[in-house]
Coordinates of C-alpha atoms and ligand atoms in Angstrom, one line a residue:
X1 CA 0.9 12.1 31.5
X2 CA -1.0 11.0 28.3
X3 CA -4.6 11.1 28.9
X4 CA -7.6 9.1 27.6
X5 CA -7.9 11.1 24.6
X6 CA -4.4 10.4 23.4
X7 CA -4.0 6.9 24.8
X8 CA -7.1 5.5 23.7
X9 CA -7.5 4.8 19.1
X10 CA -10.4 6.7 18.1
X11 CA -12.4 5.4 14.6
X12 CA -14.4 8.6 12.7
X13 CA -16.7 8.6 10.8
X14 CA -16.0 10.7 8.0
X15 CA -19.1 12.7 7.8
X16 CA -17.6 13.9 11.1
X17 CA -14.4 15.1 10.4
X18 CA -14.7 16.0 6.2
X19 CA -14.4 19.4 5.3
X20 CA -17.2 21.2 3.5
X21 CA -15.2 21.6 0.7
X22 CA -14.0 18.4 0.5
X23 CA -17.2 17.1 1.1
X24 CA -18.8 18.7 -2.2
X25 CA -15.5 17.7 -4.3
X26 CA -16.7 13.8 -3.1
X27 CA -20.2 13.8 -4.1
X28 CA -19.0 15.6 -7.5
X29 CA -16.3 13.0 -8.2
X30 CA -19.5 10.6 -7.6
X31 CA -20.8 11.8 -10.5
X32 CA -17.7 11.2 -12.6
X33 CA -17.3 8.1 -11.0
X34 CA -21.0 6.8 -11.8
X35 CA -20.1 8.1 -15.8
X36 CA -17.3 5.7 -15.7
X37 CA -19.5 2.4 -14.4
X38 CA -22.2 3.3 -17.0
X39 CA -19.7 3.5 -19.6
X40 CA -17.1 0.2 -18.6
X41 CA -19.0 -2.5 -17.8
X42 CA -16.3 -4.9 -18.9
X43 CA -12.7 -5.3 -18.9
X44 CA -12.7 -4.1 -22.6
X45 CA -15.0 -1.0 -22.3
X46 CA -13.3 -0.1 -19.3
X47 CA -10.1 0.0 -21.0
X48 CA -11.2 1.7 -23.9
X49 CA -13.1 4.3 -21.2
X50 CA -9.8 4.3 -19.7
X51 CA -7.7 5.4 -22.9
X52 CA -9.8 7.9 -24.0
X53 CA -9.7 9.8 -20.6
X54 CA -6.0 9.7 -20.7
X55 CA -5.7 10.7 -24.3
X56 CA -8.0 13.6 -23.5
X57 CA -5.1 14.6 -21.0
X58 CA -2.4 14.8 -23.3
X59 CA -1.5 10.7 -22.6
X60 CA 0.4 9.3 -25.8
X61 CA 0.4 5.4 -26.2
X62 CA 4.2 4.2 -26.1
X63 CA 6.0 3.8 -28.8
X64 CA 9.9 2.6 -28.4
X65 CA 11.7 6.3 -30.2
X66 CA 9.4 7.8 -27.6
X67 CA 11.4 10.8 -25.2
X68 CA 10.7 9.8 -21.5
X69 CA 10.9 13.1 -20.3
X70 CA 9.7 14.7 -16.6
X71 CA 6.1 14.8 -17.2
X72 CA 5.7 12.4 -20.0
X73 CA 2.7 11.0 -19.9
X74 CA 2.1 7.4 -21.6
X75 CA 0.0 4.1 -22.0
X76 CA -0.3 0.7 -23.3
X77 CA -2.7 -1.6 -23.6
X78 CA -2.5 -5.5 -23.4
X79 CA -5.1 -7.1 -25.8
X80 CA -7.4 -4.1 -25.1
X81 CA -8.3 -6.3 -21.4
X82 CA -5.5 -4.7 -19.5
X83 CA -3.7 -0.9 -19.3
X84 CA -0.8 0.4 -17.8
X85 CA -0.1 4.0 -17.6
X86 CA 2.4 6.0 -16.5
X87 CA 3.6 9.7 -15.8
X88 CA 7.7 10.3 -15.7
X89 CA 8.8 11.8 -12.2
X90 CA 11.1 14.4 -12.1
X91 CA 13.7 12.5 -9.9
X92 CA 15.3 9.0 -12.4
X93 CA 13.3 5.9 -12.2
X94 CA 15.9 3.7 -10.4
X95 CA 15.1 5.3 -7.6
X96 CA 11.6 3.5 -7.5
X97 CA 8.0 4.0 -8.9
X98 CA 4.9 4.7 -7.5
X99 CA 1.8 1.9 -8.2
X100 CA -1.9 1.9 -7.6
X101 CA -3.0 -1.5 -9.3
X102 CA -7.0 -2.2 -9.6
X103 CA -8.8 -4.8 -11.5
X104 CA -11.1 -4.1 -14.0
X105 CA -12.8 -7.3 -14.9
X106 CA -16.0 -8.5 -12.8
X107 CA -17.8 -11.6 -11.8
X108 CA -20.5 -12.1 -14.6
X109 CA -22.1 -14.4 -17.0
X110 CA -20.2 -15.7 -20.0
X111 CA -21.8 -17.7 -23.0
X112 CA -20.7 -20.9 -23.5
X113 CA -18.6 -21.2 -26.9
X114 CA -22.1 -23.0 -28.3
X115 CA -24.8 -21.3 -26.4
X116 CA -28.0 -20.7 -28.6
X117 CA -30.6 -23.5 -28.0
X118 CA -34.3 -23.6 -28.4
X119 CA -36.4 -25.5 -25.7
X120 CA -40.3 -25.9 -26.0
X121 CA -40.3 -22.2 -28.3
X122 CA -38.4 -20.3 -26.0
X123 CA -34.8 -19.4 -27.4
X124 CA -32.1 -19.6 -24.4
X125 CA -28.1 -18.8 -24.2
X126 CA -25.9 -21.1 -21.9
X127 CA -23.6 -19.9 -20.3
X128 CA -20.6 -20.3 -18.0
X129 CA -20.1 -17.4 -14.8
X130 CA -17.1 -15.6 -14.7
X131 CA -15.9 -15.3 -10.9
X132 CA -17.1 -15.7 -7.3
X133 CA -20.8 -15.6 -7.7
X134 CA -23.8 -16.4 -5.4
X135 CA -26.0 -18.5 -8.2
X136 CA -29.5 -17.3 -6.9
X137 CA -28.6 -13.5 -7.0
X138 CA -28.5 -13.5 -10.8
X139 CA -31.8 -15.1 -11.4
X140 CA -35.3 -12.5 -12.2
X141 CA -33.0 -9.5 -13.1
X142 CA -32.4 -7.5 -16.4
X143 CA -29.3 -8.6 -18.3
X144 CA -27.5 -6.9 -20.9
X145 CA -24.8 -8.7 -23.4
X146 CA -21.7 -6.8 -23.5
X147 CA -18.5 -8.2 -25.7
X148 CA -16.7 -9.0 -29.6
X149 CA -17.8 -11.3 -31.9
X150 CA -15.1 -12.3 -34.5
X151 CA -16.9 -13.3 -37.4
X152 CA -15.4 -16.3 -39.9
X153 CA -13.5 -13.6 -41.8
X154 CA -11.8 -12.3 -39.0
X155 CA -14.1 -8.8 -39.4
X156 CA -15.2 -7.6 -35.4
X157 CA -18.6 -6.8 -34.6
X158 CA -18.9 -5.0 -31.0
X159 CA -22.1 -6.3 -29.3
X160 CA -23.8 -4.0 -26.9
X161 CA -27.3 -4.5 -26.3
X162 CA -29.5 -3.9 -23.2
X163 CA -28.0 -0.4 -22.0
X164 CA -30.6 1.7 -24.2
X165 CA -33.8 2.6 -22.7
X166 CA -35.5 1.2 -26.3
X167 CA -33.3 -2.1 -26.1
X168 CA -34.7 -5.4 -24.9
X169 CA -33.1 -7.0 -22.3
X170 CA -32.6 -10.7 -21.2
X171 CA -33.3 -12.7 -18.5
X172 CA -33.1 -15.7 -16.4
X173 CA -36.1 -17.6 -15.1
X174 CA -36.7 -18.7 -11.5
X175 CA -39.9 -20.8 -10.2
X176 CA -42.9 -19.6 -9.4
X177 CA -43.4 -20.2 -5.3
X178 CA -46.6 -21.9 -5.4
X179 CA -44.2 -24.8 -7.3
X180 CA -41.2 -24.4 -5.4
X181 CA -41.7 -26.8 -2.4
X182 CA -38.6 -29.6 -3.2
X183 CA -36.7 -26.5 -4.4
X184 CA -37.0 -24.7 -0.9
X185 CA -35.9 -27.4 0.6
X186 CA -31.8 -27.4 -0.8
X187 CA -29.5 -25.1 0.4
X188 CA -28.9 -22.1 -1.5
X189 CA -25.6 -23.7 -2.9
X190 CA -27.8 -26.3 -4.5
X191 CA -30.7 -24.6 -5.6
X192 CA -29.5 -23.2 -8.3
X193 CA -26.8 -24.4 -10.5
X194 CA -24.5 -23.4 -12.7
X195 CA -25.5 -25.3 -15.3
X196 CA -28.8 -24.2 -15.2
X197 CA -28.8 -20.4 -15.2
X198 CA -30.2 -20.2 -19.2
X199 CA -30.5 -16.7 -20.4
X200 CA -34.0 -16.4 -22.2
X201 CA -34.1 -14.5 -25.6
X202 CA -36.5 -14.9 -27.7
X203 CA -40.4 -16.6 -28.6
X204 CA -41.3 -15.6 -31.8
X205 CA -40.9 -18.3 -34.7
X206 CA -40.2 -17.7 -38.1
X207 CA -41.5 -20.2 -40.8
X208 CA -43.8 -23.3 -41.5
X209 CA -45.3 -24.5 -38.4
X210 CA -44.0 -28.6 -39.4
X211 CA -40.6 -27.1 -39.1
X212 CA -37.7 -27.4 -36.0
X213 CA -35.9 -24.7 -34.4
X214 CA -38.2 -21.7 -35.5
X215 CA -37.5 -19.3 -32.6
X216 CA -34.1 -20.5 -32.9
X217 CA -34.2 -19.6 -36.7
X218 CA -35.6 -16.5 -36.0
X219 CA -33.1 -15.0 -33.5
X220 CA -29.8 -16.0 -35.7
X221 CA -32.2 -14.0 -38.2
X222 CA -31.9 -11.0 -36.2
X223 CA -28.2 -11.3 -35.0
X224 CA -27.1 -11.7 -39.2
X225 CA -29.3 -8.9 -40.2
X226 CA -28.4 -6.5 -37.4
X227 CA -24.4 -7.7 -36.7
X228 CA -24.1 -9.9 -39.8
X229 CA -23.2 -13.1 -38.0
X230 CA -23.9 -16.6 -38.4
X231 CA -24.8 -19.4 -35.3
X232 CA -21.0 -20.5 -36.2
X233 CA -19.5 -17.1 -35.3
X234 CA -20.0 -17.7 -31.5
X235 CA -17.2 -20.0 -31.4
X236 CA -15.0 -16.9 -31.6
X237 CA -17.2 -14.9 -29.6
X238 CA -16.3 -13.0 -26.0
X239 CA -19.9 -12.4 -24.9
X240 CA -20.7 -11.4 -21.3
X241 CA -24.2 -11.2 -19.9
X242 CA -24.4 -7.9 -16.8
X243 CA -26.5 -6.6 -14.9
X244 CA -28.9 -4.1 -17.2
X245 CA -29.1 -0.3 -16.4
X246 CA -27.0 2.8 -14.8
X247 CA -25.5 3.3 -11.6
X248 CA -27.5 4.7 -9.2
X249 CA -27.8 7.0 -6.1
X250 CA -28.3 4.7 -3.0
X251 CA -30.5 6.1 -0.1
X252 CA -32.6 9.1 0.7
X253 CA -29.6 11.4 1.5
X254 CA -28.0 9.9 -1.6
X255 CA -24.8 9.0 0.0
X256 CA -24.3 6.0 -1.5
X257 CA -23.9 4.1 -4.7
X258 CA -25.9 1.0 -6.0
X259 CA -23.9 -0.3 -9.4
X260 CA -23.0 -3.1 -10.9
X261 CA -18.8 -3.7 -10.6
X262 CA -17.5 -1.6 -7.5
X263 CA -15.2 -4.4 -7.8
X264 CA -13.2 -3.1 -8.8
X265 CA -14.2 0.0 -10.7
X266 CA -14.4 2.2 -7.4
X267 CA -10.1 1.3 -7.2
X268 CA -9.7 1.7 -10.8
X269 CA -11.3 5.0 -11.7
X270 CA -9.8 6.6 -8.0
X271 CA -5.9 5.0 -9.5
X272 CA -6.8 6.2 -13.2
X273 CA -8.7 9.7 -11.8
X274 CA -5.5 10.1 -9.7
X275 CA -2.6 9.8 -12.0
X276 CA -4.4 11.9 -14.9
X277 CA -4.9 14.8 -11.8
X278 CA -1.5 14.0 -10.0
X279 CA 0.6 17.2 -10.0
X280 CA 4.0 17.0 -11.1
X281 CA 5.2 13.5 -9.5
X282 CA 9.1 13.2 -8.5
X283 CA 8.5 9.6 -8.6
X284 CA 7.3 8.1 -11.8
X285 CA 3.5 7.4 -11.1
X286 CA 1.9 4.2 -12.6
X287 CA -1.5 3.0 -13.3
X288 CA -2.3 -0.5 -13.6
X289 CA -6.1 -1.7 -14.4
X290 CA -5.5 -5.2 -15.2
X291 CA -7.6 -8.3 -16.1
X292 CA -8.7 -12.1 -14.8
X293 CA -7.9 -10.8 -11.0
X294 CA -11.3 -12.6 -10.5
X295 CA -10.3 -15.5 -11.7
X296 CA -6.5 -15.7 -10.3
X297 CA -4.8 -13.3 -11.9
X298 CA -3.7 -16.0 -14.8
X299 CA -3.1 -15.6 -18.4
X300 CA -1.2 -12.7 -20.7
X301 CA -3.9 -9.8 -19.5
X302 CA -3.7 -10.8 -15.4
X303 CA -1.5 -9.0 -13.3
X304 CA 1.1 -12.1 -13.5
X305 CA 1.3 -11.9 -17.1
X306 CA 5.1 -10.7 -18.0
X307 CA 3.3 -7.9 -19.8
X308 CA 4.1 -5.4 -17.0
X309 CA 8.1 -6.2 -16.9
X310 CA 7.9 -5.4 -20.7
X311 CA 6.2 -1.8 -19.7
X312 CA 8.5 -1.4 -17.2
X313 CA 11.7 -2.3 -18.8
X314 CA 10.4 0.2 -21.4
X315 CA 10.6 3.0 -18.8
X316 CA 13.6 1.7 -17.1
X317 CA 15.8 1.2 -20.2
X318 CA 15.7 -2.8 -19.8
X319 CA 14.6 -5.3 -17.7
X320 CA 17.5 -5.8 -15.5
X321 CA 17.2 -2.4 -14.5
X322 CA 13.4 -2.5 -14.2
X323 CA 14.2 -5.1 -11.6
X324 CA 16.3 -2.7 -9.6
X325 CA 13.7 0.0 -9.5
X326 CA 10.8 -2.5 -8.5
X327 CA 13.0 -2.9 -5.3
X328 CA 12.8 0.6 -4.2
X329 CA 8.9 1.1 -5.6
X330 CA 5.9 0.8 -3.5
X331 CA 2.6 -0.2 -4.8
X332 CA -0.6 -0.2 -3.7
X333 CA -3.0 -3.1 -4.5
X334 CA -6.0 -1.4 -5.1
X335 CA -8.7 -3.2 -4.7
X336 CA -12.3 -3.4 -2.6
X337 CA -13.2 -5.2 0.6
X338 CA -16.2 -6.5 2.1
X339 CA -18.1 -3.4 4.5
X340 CA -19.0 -4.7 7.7
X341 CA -23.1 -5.6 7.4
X342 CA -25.3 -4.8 10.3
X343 CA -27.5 -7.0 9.2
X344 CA -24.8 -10.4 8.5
X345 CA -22.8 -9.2 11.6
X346 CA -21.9 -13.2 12.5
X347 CA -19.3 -13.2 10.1
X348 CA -17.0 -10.5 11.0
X349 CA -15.2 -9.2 13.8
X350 CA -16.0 -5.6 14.6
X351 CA -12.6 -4.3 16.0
X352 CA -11.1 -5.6 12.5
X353 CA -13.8 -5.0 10.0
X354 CA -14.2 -2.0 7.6
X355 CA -17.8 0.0 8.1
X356 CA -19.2 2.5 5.2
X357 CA -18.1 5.9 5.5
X358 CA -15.1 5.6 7.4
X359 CA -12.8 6.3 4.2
X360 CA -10.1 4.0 2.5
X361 CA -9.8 0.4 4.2
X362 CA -6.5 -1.0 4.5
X363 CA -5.8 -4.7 4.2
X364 CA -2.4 -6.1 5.7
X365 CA -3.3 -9.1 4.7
X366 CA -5.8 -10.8 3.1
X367 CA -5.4 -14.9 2.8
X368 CA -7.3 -18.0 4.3
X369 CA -6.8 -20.4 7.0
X370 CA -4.0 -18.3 8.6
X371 CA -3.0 -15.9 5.9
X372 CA -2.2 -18.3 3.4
X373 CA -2.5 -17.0 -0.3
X374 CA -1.8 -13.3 1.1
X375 CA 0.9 -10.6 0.9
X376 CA 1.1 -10.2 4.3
X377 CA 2.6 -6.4 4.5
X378 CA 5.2 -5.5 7.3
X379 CA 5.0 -2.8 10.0
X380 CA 7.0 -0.3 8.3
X381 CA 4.7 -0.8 5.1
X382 CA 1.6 0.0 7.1
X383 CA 3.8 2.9 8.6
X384 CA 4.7 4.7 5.8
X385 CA 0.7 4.5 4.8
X386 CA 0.0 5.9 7.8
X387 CA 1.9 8.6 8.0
X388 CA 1.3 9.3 4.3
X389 CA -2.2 9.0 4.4
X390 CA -2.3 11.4 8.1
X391 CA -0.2 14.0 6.2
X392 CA -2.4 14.1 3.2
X393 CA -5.9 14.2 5.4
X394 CA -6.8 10.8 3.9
X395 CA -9.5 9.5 5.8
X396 CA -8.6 5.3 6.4
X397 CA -9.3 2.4 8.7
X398 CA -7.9 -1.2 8.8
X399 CA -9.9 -4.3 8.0
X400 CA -9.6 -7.9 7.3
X401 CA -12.1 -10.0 5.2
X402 CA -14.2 -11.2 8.0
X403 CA -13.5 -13.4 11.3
X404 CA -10.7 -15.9 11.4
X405 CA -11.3 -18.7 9.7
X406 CA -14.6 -17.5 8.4
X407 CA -13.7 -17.6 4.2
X408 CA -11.2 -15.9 2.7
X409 CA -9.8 -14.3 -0.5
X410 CA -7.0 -12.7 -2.2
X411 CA -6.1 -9.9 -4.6
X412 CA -3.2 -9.3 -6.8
X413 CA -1.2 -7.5 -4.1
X414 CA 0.9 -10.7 -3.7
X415 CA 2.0 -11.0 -7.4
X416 CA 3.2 -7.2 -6.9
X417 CA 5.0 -8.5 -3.9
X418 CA 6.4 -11.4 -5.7
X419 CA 8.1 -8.9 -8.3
X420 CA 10.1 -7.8 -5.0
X421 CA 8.0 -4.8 -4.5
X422 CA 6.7 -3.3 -1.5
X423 CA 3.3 -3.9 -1.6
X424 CA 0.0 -3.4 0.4
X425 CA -4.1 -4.1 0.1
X426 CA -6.3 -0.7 0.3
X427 CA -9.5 0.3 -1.0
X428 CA -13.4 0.8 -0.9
X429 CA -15.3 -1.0 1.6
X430 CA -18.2 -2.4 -0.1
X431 CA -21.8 -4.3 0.7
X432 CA -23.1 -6.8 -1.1
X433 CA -19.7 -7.7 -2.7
X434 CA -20.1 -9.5 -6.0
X435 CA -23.9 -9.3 -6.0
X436 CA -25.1 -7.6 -9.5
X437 CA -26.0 -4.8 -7.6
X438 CA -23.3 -3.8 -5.3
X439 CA -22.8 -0.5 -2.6
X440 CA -20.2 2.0 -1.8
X441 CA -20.7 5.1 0.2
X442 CA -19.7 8.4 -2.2
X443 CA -17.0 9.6 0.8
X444 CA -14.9 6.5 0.8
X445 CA -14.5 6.0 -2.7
X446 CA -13.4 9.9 -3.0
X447 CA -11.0 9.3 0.1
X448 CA -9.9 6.1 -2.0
X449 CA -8.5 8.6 -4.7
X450 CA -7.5 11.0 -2.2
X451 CA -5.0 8.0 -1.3
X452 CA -3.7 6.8 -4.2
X453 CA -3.2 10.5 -5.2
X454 CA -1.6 11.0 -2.4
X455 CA 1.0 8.2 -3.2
X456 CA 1.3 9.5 -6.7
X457 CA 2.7 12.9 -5.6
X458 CA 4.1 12.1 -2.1
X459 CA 7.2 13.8 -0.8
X460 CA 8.6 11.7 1.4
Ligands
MN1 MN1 -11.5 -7.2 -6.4
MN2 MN1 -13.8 -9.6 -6.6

């Protein structure tokens, strides 16, 4: 007769049940990890970041006379947003690929195509936010401007400014409390508006004191002398206003980390960090860090752009045939969920929540008012995860984004799905999802690559 032990489902903390070895190998792919946030803070940097790690392990980008040997290992890029990557398995591709697929873009602050304006001497940006964002977070913090311009005669000038210790950084106002009576009284929906969130740059004017638009004046100054462009050049401008400063260690023990863009960084350095260690893959291994997830996926750098058919007919030898081998592939959708929050602990359900430090959270389905909008994986997809992962001493627990009913969201596991491949939702259970400072604890996001490895060089 089974006893209590066995009968009764037992969730570990992973602190618990980690080797010591393994434990040291987490906090030092940390350290890797945090390198890669500092260093990608956009879809474009973390592409580039991306590339250059491959290329550093022997990854080629594709080219069409290119021998897809066993072992092979090749990229390409869509519009330097978006990368696939692959490494050729030893057994053919029609019998199915292995896919981790993260996200790489994160909710931020865009400029508007016209955004410099002065006001009363002060020199502002507007902008338009990228993404799912709470309004008041991004208010009284450092910002940096990350992004292209593409000046009138098509030259590129790369913009990054706000990172350095001896660069300036920029900022949105709130009000002072002492004034904010009326404004305590809206919701926090209200409060603060789109529309509104201004990003301050400059006070100093330049000129004859009878004369308009002197701070104005004297900011363009700067811009043309240091990047050579003129007010006109923002029309053809991608410029993105984050969070200023590094990753950082989160906590007295350090366990954690406090960064901007865990979503979905922490997915898409454990898929990249995976495939350039995986060891000799039967299956052909691919890496997807794609673009726009945070703002549905759409356009030629999302994950429903027909860019990936034409990377995988590449490796399949035509697109007919890639459609064959996405019926026998399995990917997984690699991509954060929200940690359950002691202190916000209305708004999940604790038997079906993820919690920090129990290792790599697996979503069935994700959705809203009753699943819709989700890939709702099947028993024998959370099965074959399971047993996987158990082999492969993955640490992993189930979740779903918060009570029934309570909100929802989606990833791009269901465009996978729609491509007729088997496809389910895993990845790093994080706090403050979205905020400009977000948290991950050091184990899961290790136990997140452990995973994804695992899937790259499974067996079975
Ligand atoms: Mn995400
Ligand atoms: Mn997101």
């Amino acid at each position: 007769m089974a006893d209590r032990e066995e009968l009764f489902f037992k969730k570990k903390n992973v602190y618990d049940t980690i080797s010591e070895d393994d434990r040291a190998r987490a906090f030092a792919y940390a350290g890797e990890y945090k390198r890669f946030l500092d260093s990608s803070k956009t879809e474009r940097e973390a592409v580039r970041e991306a590339v250059s790690l491959a290329e550093g392990m022997g990854f080629k980008r594709y080219a069409p006379d290119m021998e897809l040997a066993a072992g092979a290992k090749i990229y390409t890029t869509v519009a330097d947003k978006t990368v696939f990557l692959a490494v050729i398995g030893g057994r053919p591709i029609s019998e199915g690929v292995n896919i981790a697929a993260a996200h790489v873009d994160s909710p931020r602050l865009d400029l508007k195509q016209s955004p410099l304006y002065e006001d009363e001497g002060l020199a502002f940006f507007k902008t338009h936010y990228y993404g799912g964002i709470k309004k008041y977070q991004w208010v009284t913090l450092p910002l940096a401007l990350h992004g292209v311009v593409i000046r009138k005669d098509g030259s590129r000038a790369d913009i990054v400014i706000g990172e350095d210790e001896s660069d300036p950084v920029f900022l949105i106002t709130d009000l002072l409390p002492h004034l904010g009576k009326e404004q305590e009284k809206k919701t926090l929906g209200e409060a603060f508006t789109g529309e509104n969130l201004n990003i301050l740059l400059g006070s100093r004017p330049e000129g004859e004191e009878k004369e308009s638009d002197r701070v104005k004046l004297a900011v363009l100054r700067i811009l043309n002398e240091k990047y050579g462009l003129i007010e006109e050049d923002f029309l053809s401008a991608e410029l993105e206003a984050v969070p200023a400063g590094r990753a950082r260690d989160l906590g007295l023990d350090g366990s954690m980390i406090a960064a901007y863009g865990h979503d979905d960084r922490s997915c898409a350095f454990a898929a990249l960090r995976a495939l350039l260690d995986a060891r000799e893959p039967e299956r052909t291994a691919v890496c997807v860090l794609t673009d726009k997830e945070e703002i549905g996926s759409e356009g030629m750098t999302g994950m429903q752009s027909a860019a990936f058919e034409d990377f995988m007919s590449y490796l399949c030898g035509g697109l007919r045939h890639a459609g064959r081998t996405f019926s026998k592939s399995f990917c997984i959708s690699a991509d954060v969920c929200n940690a359950f929050d002691p202190c916000f602990p209305d708004v999940s359900e604790k038997n079906n929540s993820a919690f920090i430090n129990r290792g790599m959270a697996v979503m069935k389905y994700t959705g809203a008012r009753g699943k819709s909008g989700s890939n709702d994986a099947s028993a024998e997809t959370v099965g074959f995860l399971r047993r996987l992962f158990d082999e492969n001493g993955v640490a992993w627990q189930t979740t779903e984004l918060g009570k029934v009913d309570q909100g929802g969201g989606g990833t791009v596991a269901m465009y996978m799905a729609n491509r007729n491949i088997e496809t389910i939702d895993a990845g790093v259970p994080v706090l403050s999802m979205h905020a400009p400072f977000e948290v991950v604890s050091k184990l899961d996001c290790y136990m997140v690559y452990k995973g994804i490895r695992s899937l790259y060089e499974r067996k079975m």
